[in-house]
């Protein structure tokens, strides 16, 4: 199964999304904040996890205090699927979030994007605009997770994975944050590292596809990994290459 996932990556497969099963809990009642997390008044920063809408699309992800962010989005009017993600850097204060970032829609070219929103303890309200498109309203609500921020040991294990390039597979995470995908190293295999980042339930990620058959041989991909708000056994990984032309999503459910 992993070999199939790696083969599609090596062939440069671009279309598809990780299916509605992976995305559906982002929307509706299943995505409500988990009780016993820090309230907005208890938080020490405006960084954290957010859920809301971008126009008629559902959006969920993380914005860190240093402005780094990854936001998954659904197709217009369909909260049961994933259609891409927004990733980049920006500036976040107690009252404002601004970013010139990149949007990575599945099956289409990456686009420059701008985010601008006012921030308070519970919400972000503003606009998002992709290059060549009209500004769309952005409304995000803060999500509280339960428990302490995770340690690398808490996410170690073996994961059944789906990906934005359309194939299922398996990857493993060790207790020191090493990520390994199966496949033939003589063709194309996945290697990476997770490290602790700011905020609850989020990690910085670096990945490489290693092997002569890879579409991006030994090129670095970087991004963020974070838990689903209502299913802490589910891990999302969003990464982009250094040129910000290719973005990849992995959705892993721990076995």
PDB file of N, CA, C and O in Angstrom, residues 25-75:
ATOM      1  N   UNK A  25     -15.363  15.007   9.704  1.00  0.00           N
ATOM      2  CA  UNK A  25     -15.450  15.490  11.075  1.00  0.00           C
ATOM      3  C   UNK A  25     -15.001  16.933  11.268  1.00  0.00           C
ATOM      4  O   UNK A  25     -15.141  17.480  12.345  1.00  0.00           O
ATOM      5  N   UNK A  26     -14.441  17.579  10.239  1.00  0.00           N
ATOM      6  CA  UNK A  26     -14.101  18.986  10.372  1.00  0.00           C
ATOM      7  C   UNK A  26     -15.344  19.842  10.509  1.00  0.00           C
ATOM      8  O   UNK A  26     -15.293  20.948  11.027  1.00  0.00           O
ATOM      9  N   UNK A  27     -16.457  19.371   9.995  1.00  0.00           N
ATOM     10  CA  UNK A  27     -17.634  20.208   9.898  1.00  0.00           C
ATOM     11  C   UNK A  27     -18.695  19.788  10.888  1.00  0.00           C
ATOM     12  O   UNK A  27     -18.657  18.712  11.461  1.00  0.00           O
ATOM     13  N   UNK A  28     -19.662  20.687  11.094  1.00  0.00           N
ATOM     14  CA  UNK A  28     -20.846  20.358  11.870  1.00  0.00           C
ATOM     15  C   UNK A  28     -20.546  20.063  13.330  1.00  0.00           C
ATOM     16  O   UNK A  28     -19.577  20.516  13.905  1.00  0.00           O
ATOM     17  N   UNK A  29     -21.392  19.243  13.936  1.00  0.00           N
ATOM     18  CA  UNK A  29     -21.319  19.012  15.370  1.00  0.00           C
ATOM     19  C   UNK A  29     -20.052  18.292  15.794  1.00  0.00           C
ATOM     20  O   UNK A  29     -19.588  18.473  16.907  1.00  0.00           O
ATOM     21  N   UNK A  30     -19.499  17.460  14.930  1.00  0.00           N
ATOM     22  CA  UNK A  30     -18.324  16.686  15.320  1.00  0.00           C
ATOM     23  C   UNK A  30     -17.096  17.559  15.516  1.00  0.00           C
ATOM     24  O   UNK A  30     -16.112  17.128  16.067  1.00  0.00           O
ATOM     25  N   UNK A  31     -17.140  18.786  15.040  1.00  0.00           N
ATOM     26  CA  UNK A  31     -15.973  19.647  15.130  1.00  0.00           C
ATOM     27  C   UNK A  31     -16.109  20.696  16.223  1.00  0.00           C
ATOM     28  O   UNK A  31     -15.393  21.674  16.231  1.00  0.00           O
ATOM     29  N   UNK A  32     -17.021  20.504  17.151  1.00  0.00           N
ATOM     30  CA  UNK A  32     -17.155  21.452  18.239  1.00  0.00           C
ATOM     31  C   UNK A  32     -15.943  21.373  19.167  1.00  0.00           C
ATOM     32  O   UNK A  32     -15.309  20.333  19.317  1.00  0.00           O
ATOM     33  N   UNK A  33     -15.601  22.506  19.824  1.00  0.00           N
ATOM     34  CA  UNK A  33     -14.442  22.498  20.716  1.00  0.00           C
ATOM     35  C   UNK A  33     -14.552  21.434  21.803  1.00  0.00           C
ATOM     36  O   UNK A  33     -15.635  21.157  22.309  1.00  0.00           O
ATOM     37  N   UNK A  34     -13.424  20.849  22.142  1.00  0.00           N
ATOM     38  CA  UNK A  34     -13.377  19.845  23.191  1.00  0.00           C
ATOM     39  C   UNK A  34     -13.374  20.522  24.553  1.00  0.00           C
ATOM     40  O   UNK A  34     -12.630  21.467  24.783  1.00  0.00           O
ATOM     41  N   UNK A  35     -14.222  20.053  25.444  1.00  0.00           N
ATOM     42  CA  UNK A  35     -14.324  20.649  26.767  1.00  0.00           C
ATOM     43  C   UNK A  35     -13.041  20.440  27.556  1.00  0.00           C
ATOM     44  O   UNK A  35     -12.262  19.543  27.290  1.00  0.00           O
ATOM     45  N   UNK A  36     -12.833  21.277  28.543  1.00  0.00           N
ATOM     46  CA  UNK A  36     -11.740  21.240  29.515  1.00  0.00           C
ATOM     47  C   UNK A  36     -10.429  21.755  28.963  1.00  0.00           C
ATOM     48  O   UNK A  36      -9.413  21.706  29.626  1.00  0.00           O
ATOM     49  N   UNK A  37     -10.423  22.304  27.748  1.00  0.00           N
ATOM     50  CA  UNK A  37      -9.245  23.009  27.263  1.00  0.00           C
ATOM     51  C   UNK A  37      -9.193  24.397  27.862  1.00  0.00           C
ATOM     52  O   UNK A  37     -10.104  24.839  28.564  1.00  0.00           O
ATOM     53  N   UNK A  38      -8.132  25.163  27.599  1.00  0.00           N
ATOM     54  CA  UNK A  38      -8.057  26.521  28.123  1.00  0.00           C
ATOM     55  C   UNK A  38      -9.129  27.398  27.498  1.00  0.00           C
ATOM     56  O   UNK A  38      -9.384  27.328  26.294  1.00  0.00           O
ATOM     57  N   UNK A  39      -9.816  28.190  28.300  1.00  0.00           N
ATOM     58  CA  UNK A  39     -10.779  29.136  27.768  1.00  0.00           C
ATOM     59  C   UNK A  39     -10.024  30.279  27.104  1.00  0.00           C
ATOM     60  O   UNK A  39      -8.820  30.457  27.321  1.00  0.00           O
ATOM     61  N   UNK A  40     -10.702  31.082  26.278  1.00  0.00           N
ATOM     62  CA  UNK A  40     -10.011  32.227  25.691  1.00  0.00           C
ATOM     63  C   UNK A  40      -9.354  33.131  26.728  1.00  0.00           C
ATOM     64  O   UNK A  40      -8.269  33.655  26.504  1.00  0.00           O
ATOM     65  N   UNK A  41     -10.005  33.290  27.862  1.00  0.00           N
ATOM     66  CA  UNK A  41      -9.446  34.146  28.904  1.00  0.00           C
ATOM     67  C   UNK A  41      -8.188  33.546  29.531  1.00  0.00           C
ATOM     68  O   UNK A  41      -7.347  34.255  30.078  1.00  0.00           O
ATOM     69  N   UNK A  42      -8.048  32.223  29.489  1.00  0.00           N
ATOM     70  CA  UNK A  42      -6.903  31.554  30.098  1.00  0.00           C
ATOM     71  C   UNK A  42      -5.714  31.453  29.152  1.00  0.00           C
ATOM     72  O   UNK A  42      -4.611  31.144  29.578  1.00  0.00           O
ATOM     73  N   UNK A  43      -5.923  31.704  27.871  1.00  0.00           N
ATOM     74  CA  UNK A  43      -4.829  31.551  26.932  1.00  0.00           C
ATOM     75  C   UNK A  43      -3.798  32.649  27.134  1.00  0.00           C
ATOM     76  O   UNK A  43      -4.125  33.794  27.446  1.00  0.00           O
ATOM     77  N   UNK A  44      -2.538  32.300  26.899  1.00  0.00           N
ATOM     78  CA  UNK A  44      -1.464  33.273  27.077  1.00  0.00           C
ATOM     79  C   UNK A  44      -1.070  33.897  25.746  1.00  0.00           C
ATOM     80  O   UNK A  44      -0.246  34.808  25.713  1.00  0.00           O
ATOM     81  N   UNK A  45      -1.618  33.428  24.620  1.00  0.00           N
ATOM     82  CA  UNK A  45      -1.325  34.009  23.318  1.00  0.00           C
ATOM     83  C   UNK A  45      -2.530  33.859  22.421  1.00  0.00           C
ATOM     84  O   UNK A  45      -3.473  33.127  22.735  1.00  0.00           O
ATOM     85  N   UNK A  46      -2.515  34.570  21.296  1.00  0.00           N
ATOM     86  CA  UNK A  46      -3.606  34.462  20.343  1.00  0.00           C
ATOM     87  C   UNK A  46      -3.390  33.319  19.360  1.00  0.00           C
ATOM     88  O   UNK A  46      -4.273  33.012  18.578  1.00  0.00           O
ATOM     89  N   UNK A  47      -2.221  32.692  19.376  1.00  0.00           N
ATOM     90  CA  UNK A  47      -1.978  31.548  18.515  1.00  0.00           C
ATOM     91  C   UNK A  47      -2.779  30.342  18.971  1.00  0.00           C
ATOM     92  O   UNK A  47      -3.121  30.210  20.146  1.00  0.00           O
ATOM     93  N   UNK A  48      -3.089  29.459  18.030  1.00  0.00           N
ATOM     94  CA  UNK A  48      -3.805  28.245  18.388  1.00  0.00           C
ATOM     95  C   UNK A  48      -4.571  27.675  17.220  1.00  0.00           C
ATOM     96  O   UNK A  48      -4.291  27.969  16.061  1.00  0.00           O
ATOM     97  N   UNK A  49      -5.558  26.860  17.538  1.00  0.00           N
ATOM     98  CA  UNK A  49      -6.346  26.166  16.525  1.00  0.00           C
ATOM     99  C   UNK A  49      -7.651  26.921  16.290  1.00  0.00           C
ATOM    100  O   UNK A  49      -8.250  27.468  17.213  1.00  0.00           O
ATOM    101  N   UNK A  50      -8.086  26.908  15.019  1.00  0.00           N
ATOM    102  CA  UNK A  50      -9.240  27.706  14.632  1.00  0.00           C
ATOM    103  C   UNK A  50     -10.116  26.924  13.655  1.00  0.00           C
ATOM    104  O   UNK A  50      -9.619  26.168  12.823  1.00  0.00           O
ATOM    105  N   UNK A  51     -11.419  27.115  13.753  1.00  0.00           N
ATOM    106  CA  UNK A  51     -12.399  26.488  12.869  1.00  0.00           C
ATOM    107  C   UNK A  51     -13.386  27.545  12.418  1.00  0.00           C
ATOM    108  O   UNK A  51     -13.802  28.387  13.218  1.00  0.00           O
ATOM    109  N   UNK A  52     -13.747  27.528  11.132  1.00  0.00           N
ATOM    110  CA  UNK A  52     -14.730  28.495  10.675  1.00  0.00           C
ATOM    111  C   UNK A  52     -15.023  28.356   9.209  1.00  0.00           C
ATOM    112  O   UNK A  52     -15.039  27.249   8.663  1.00  0.00           O
ATOM    113  N   UNK A  53     -15.249  29.487   8.563  1.00  0.00           N
ATOM    114  CA  UNK A  53     -15.621  29.493   7.160  1.00  0.00           C
ATOM    115  C   UNK A  53     -14.776  30.508   6.396  1.00  0.00           C
ATOM    116  O   UNK A  53     -14.382  31.552   6.928  1.00  0.00           O
ATOM    117  N   UNK A  54     -14.534  30.188   5.146  1.00  0.00           N
ATOM    118  CA  UNK A  54     -13.919  31.089   4.176  1.00  0.00           C
ATOM    119  C   UNK A  54     -14.871  31.130   2.989  1.00  0.00           C
ATOM    120  O   UNK A  54     -14.945  30.183   2.204  1.00  0.00           O
ATOM    121  N   UNK A  55     -15.652  32.194   2.882  1.00  0.00           N
ATOM    122  CA  UNK A  55     -16.749  32.207   1.918  1.00  0.00           C
ATOM    123  C   UNK A  55     -17.714  31.085   2.247  1.00  0.00           C
ATOM    124  O   UNK A  55     -18.201  30.990   3.368  1.00  0.00           O
ATOM    125  N   UNK A  56     -17.969  30.201   1.277  1.00  0.00           N
ATOM    126  CA  UNK A  56     -18.853  29.066   1.531  1.00  0.00           C
ATOM    127  C   UNK A  56     -18.076  27.770   1.717  1.00  0.00           C
ATOM    128  O   UNK A  56     -18.581  26.684   1.465  1.00  0.00           O
ATOM    129  N   UNK A  57     -16.821  27.882   2.183  1.00  0.00           N
ATOM    130  CA  UNK A  57     -15.990  26.718   2.469  1.00  0.00           C
ATOM    131  C   UNK A  57     -15.720  26.621   3.967  1.00  0.00           C
ATOM    132  O   UNK A  57     -15.572  27.631   4.646  1.00  0.00           O
ATOM    133  N   UNK A  58     -15.654  25.398   4.487  1.00  0.00           N
ATOM    134  CA  UNK A  58     -15.246  25.165   5.872  1.00  0.00           C
ATOM    135  C   UNK A  58     -13.719  25.229   5.949  1.00  0.00           C
ATOM    136  O   UNK A  58     -13.018  24.741   5.061  1.00  0.00           O
ATOM    137  N   UNK A  59     -13.194  25.828   7.010  1.00  0.00           N
ATOM    138  CA  UNK A  59     -11.753  25.979   7.199  1.00  0.00           C
ATOM    139  C   UNK A  59     -11.394  25.521   8.606  1.00  0.00           C
ATOM    140  O   UNK A  59     -12.097  25.837   9.574  1.00  0.00           O
ATOM    141  N   UNK A  60     -10.297  24.761   8.733  1.00  0.00           N
ATOM    142  CA  UNK A  60      -9.778  24.367  10.040  1.00  0.00           C
ATOM    143  C   UNK A  60      -8.264  24.286   9.992  1.00  0.00           C
ATOM    144  O   UNK A  60      -7.689  23.837   9.001  1.00  0.00           O
ATOM    145  N   UNK A  61      -7.604  24.717  11.071  1.00  0.00           N
ATOM    146  CA  UNK A  61      -6.155  24.564  11.138  1.00  0.00           C
ATOM    147  C   UNK A  61      -5.546  25.336  12.276  1.00  0.00           C
ATOM    148  O   UNK A  61      -6.215  25.668  13.260  1.00  0.00           O
ATOM    149  N   UNK A  62      -4.254  25.633  12.139  1.00  0.00           N
ATOM    150  CA  UNK A  62      -3.488  26.289  13.188  1.00  0.00           C
ATOM    151  C   UNK A  62      -2.871  27.580  12.676  1.00  0.00           C
ATOM    152  O   UNK A  62      -2.416  27.667  11.527  1.00  0.00           O
ATOM    153  N   UNK A  63      -2.838  28.582  13.547  1.00  0.00           N
ATOM    154  CA  UNK A  63      -2.064  29.795  13.343  1.00  0.00           C
ATOM    155  C   UNK A  63      -1.184  29.946  14.570  1.00  0.00           C
ATOM    156  O   UNK A  63      -1.684  30.074  15.694  1.00  0.00           O
ATOM    157  N   UNK A  64       0.128  29.880  14.386  1.00  0.00           N
ATOM    158  CA  UNK A  64       1.060  29.966  15.502  1.00  0.00           C
ATOM    159  C   UNK A  64       1.359  31.423  15.842  1.00  0.00           C
ATOM    160  O   UNK A  64       1.160  32.326  15.035  1.00  0.00           O
ATOM    161  N   UNK A  65       1.871  31.634  17.045  1.00  0.00           N
ATOM    162  CA  UNK A  65       2.103  32.989  17.506  1.00  0.00           C
ATOM    163  C   UNK A  65       3.117  33.735  16.642  1.00  0.00           C
ATOM    164  O   UNK A  65       3.062  34.958  16.527  1.00  0.00           O
ATOM    165  N   UNK A  66       4.040  33.005  16.005  1.00  0.00           N
ATOM    166  CA  UNK A  66       5.012  33.668  15.126  1.00  0.00           C
ATOM    167  C   UNK A  66       4.474  33.905  13.719  1.00  0.00           C
ATOM    168  O   UNK A  66       5.200  34.373  12.840  1.00  0.00           O
ATOM    169  N   UNK A  67       3.195  33.568  13.475  1.00  0.00           N
ATOM    170  CA  UNK A  67       2.563  33.838  12.194  1.00  0.00           C
ATOM    171  C   UNK A  67       2.524  32.671  11.232  1.00  0.00           C
ATOM    172  O   UNK A  67       1.805  32.715  10.229  1.00  0.00           O
ATOM    173  N   UNK A  68       3.295  31.613  11.501  1.00  0.00           N
ATOM    174  CA  UNK A  68       3.180  30.426  10.653  1.00  0.00           C
ATOM    175  C   UNK A  68       1.774  29.846  10.774  1.00  0.00           C
ATOM    176  O   UNK A  68       1.175  29.881  11.841  1.00  0.00           O
ATOM    177  N   UNK A  69       1.282  29.281   9.671  1.00  0.00           N
ATOM    178  CA  UNK A  69      -0.083  28.783   9.704  1.00  0.00           C
ATOM    179  C   UNK A  69      -0.284  27.700   8.662  1.00  0.00           C
ATOM    180  O   UNK A  69       0.428  27.613   7.656  1.00  0.00           O
ATOM    181  N   UNK A  70      -1.268  26.856   8.924  1.00  0.00           N
ATOM    182  CA  UNK A  70      -1.760  25.870   7.970  1.00  0.00           C
ATOM    183  C   UNK A  70      -3.252  25.738   8.194  1.00  0.00           C
ATOM    184  O   UNK A  70      -3.703  25.422   9.293  1.00  0.00           O
ATOM    185  N   UNK A  71      -4.021  26.001   7.143  1.00  0.00           N
ATOM    186  CA  UNK A  71      -5.483  25.966   7.222  1.00  0.00           C
ATOM    187  C   UNK A  71      -6.020  25.070   6.116  1.00  0.00           C
ATOM    188  O   UNK A  71      -5.823  25.345   4.928  1.00  0.00           O
ATOM    189  N   UNK A  72      -6.687  23.987   6.488  1.00  0.00           N
ATOM    190  CA  UNK A  72      -7.347  23.109   5.526  1.00  0.00           C
ATOM    191  C   UNK A  72      -8.665  23.740   5.099  1.00  0.00           C
ATOM    192  O   UNK A  72      -9.339  24.375   5.908  1.00  0.00           O
ATOM    193  N   UNK A  73      -9.054  23.543   3.830  1.00  0.00           N
ATOM    194  CA  UNK A  73     -10.350  24.050   3.410  1.00  0.00           C
ATOM    195  C   UNK A  73     -11.099  23.014   2.585  1.00  0.00           C
ATOM    196  O   UNK A  73     -10.516  22.169   1.909  1.00  0.00           O
ATOM    197  N   UNK A  74     -12.435  23.105   2.645  1.00  0.00           N
ATOM    198  CA  UNK A  74     -13.323  22.203   1.919  1.00  0.00           C
ATOM    199  C   UNK A  74     -13.649  22.808   0.558  1.00  0.00           C
ATOM    200  O   UNK A  74     -13.375  23.985   0.295  1.00  0.00           O
ATOM    201  N   UNK A  75     -14.283  22.031  -0.339  1.00  0.00           N
ATOM    202  CA  UNK A  75     -14.819  22.632  -1.562  1.00  0.00           C
ATOM    203  C   UNK A  75     -15.969  23.577  -1.217  1.00  0.00           C
ATOM    204  O   UNK A  75     -16.580  23.462  -0.157  1.00  0.00           O
TER     205      UNK A  75
END
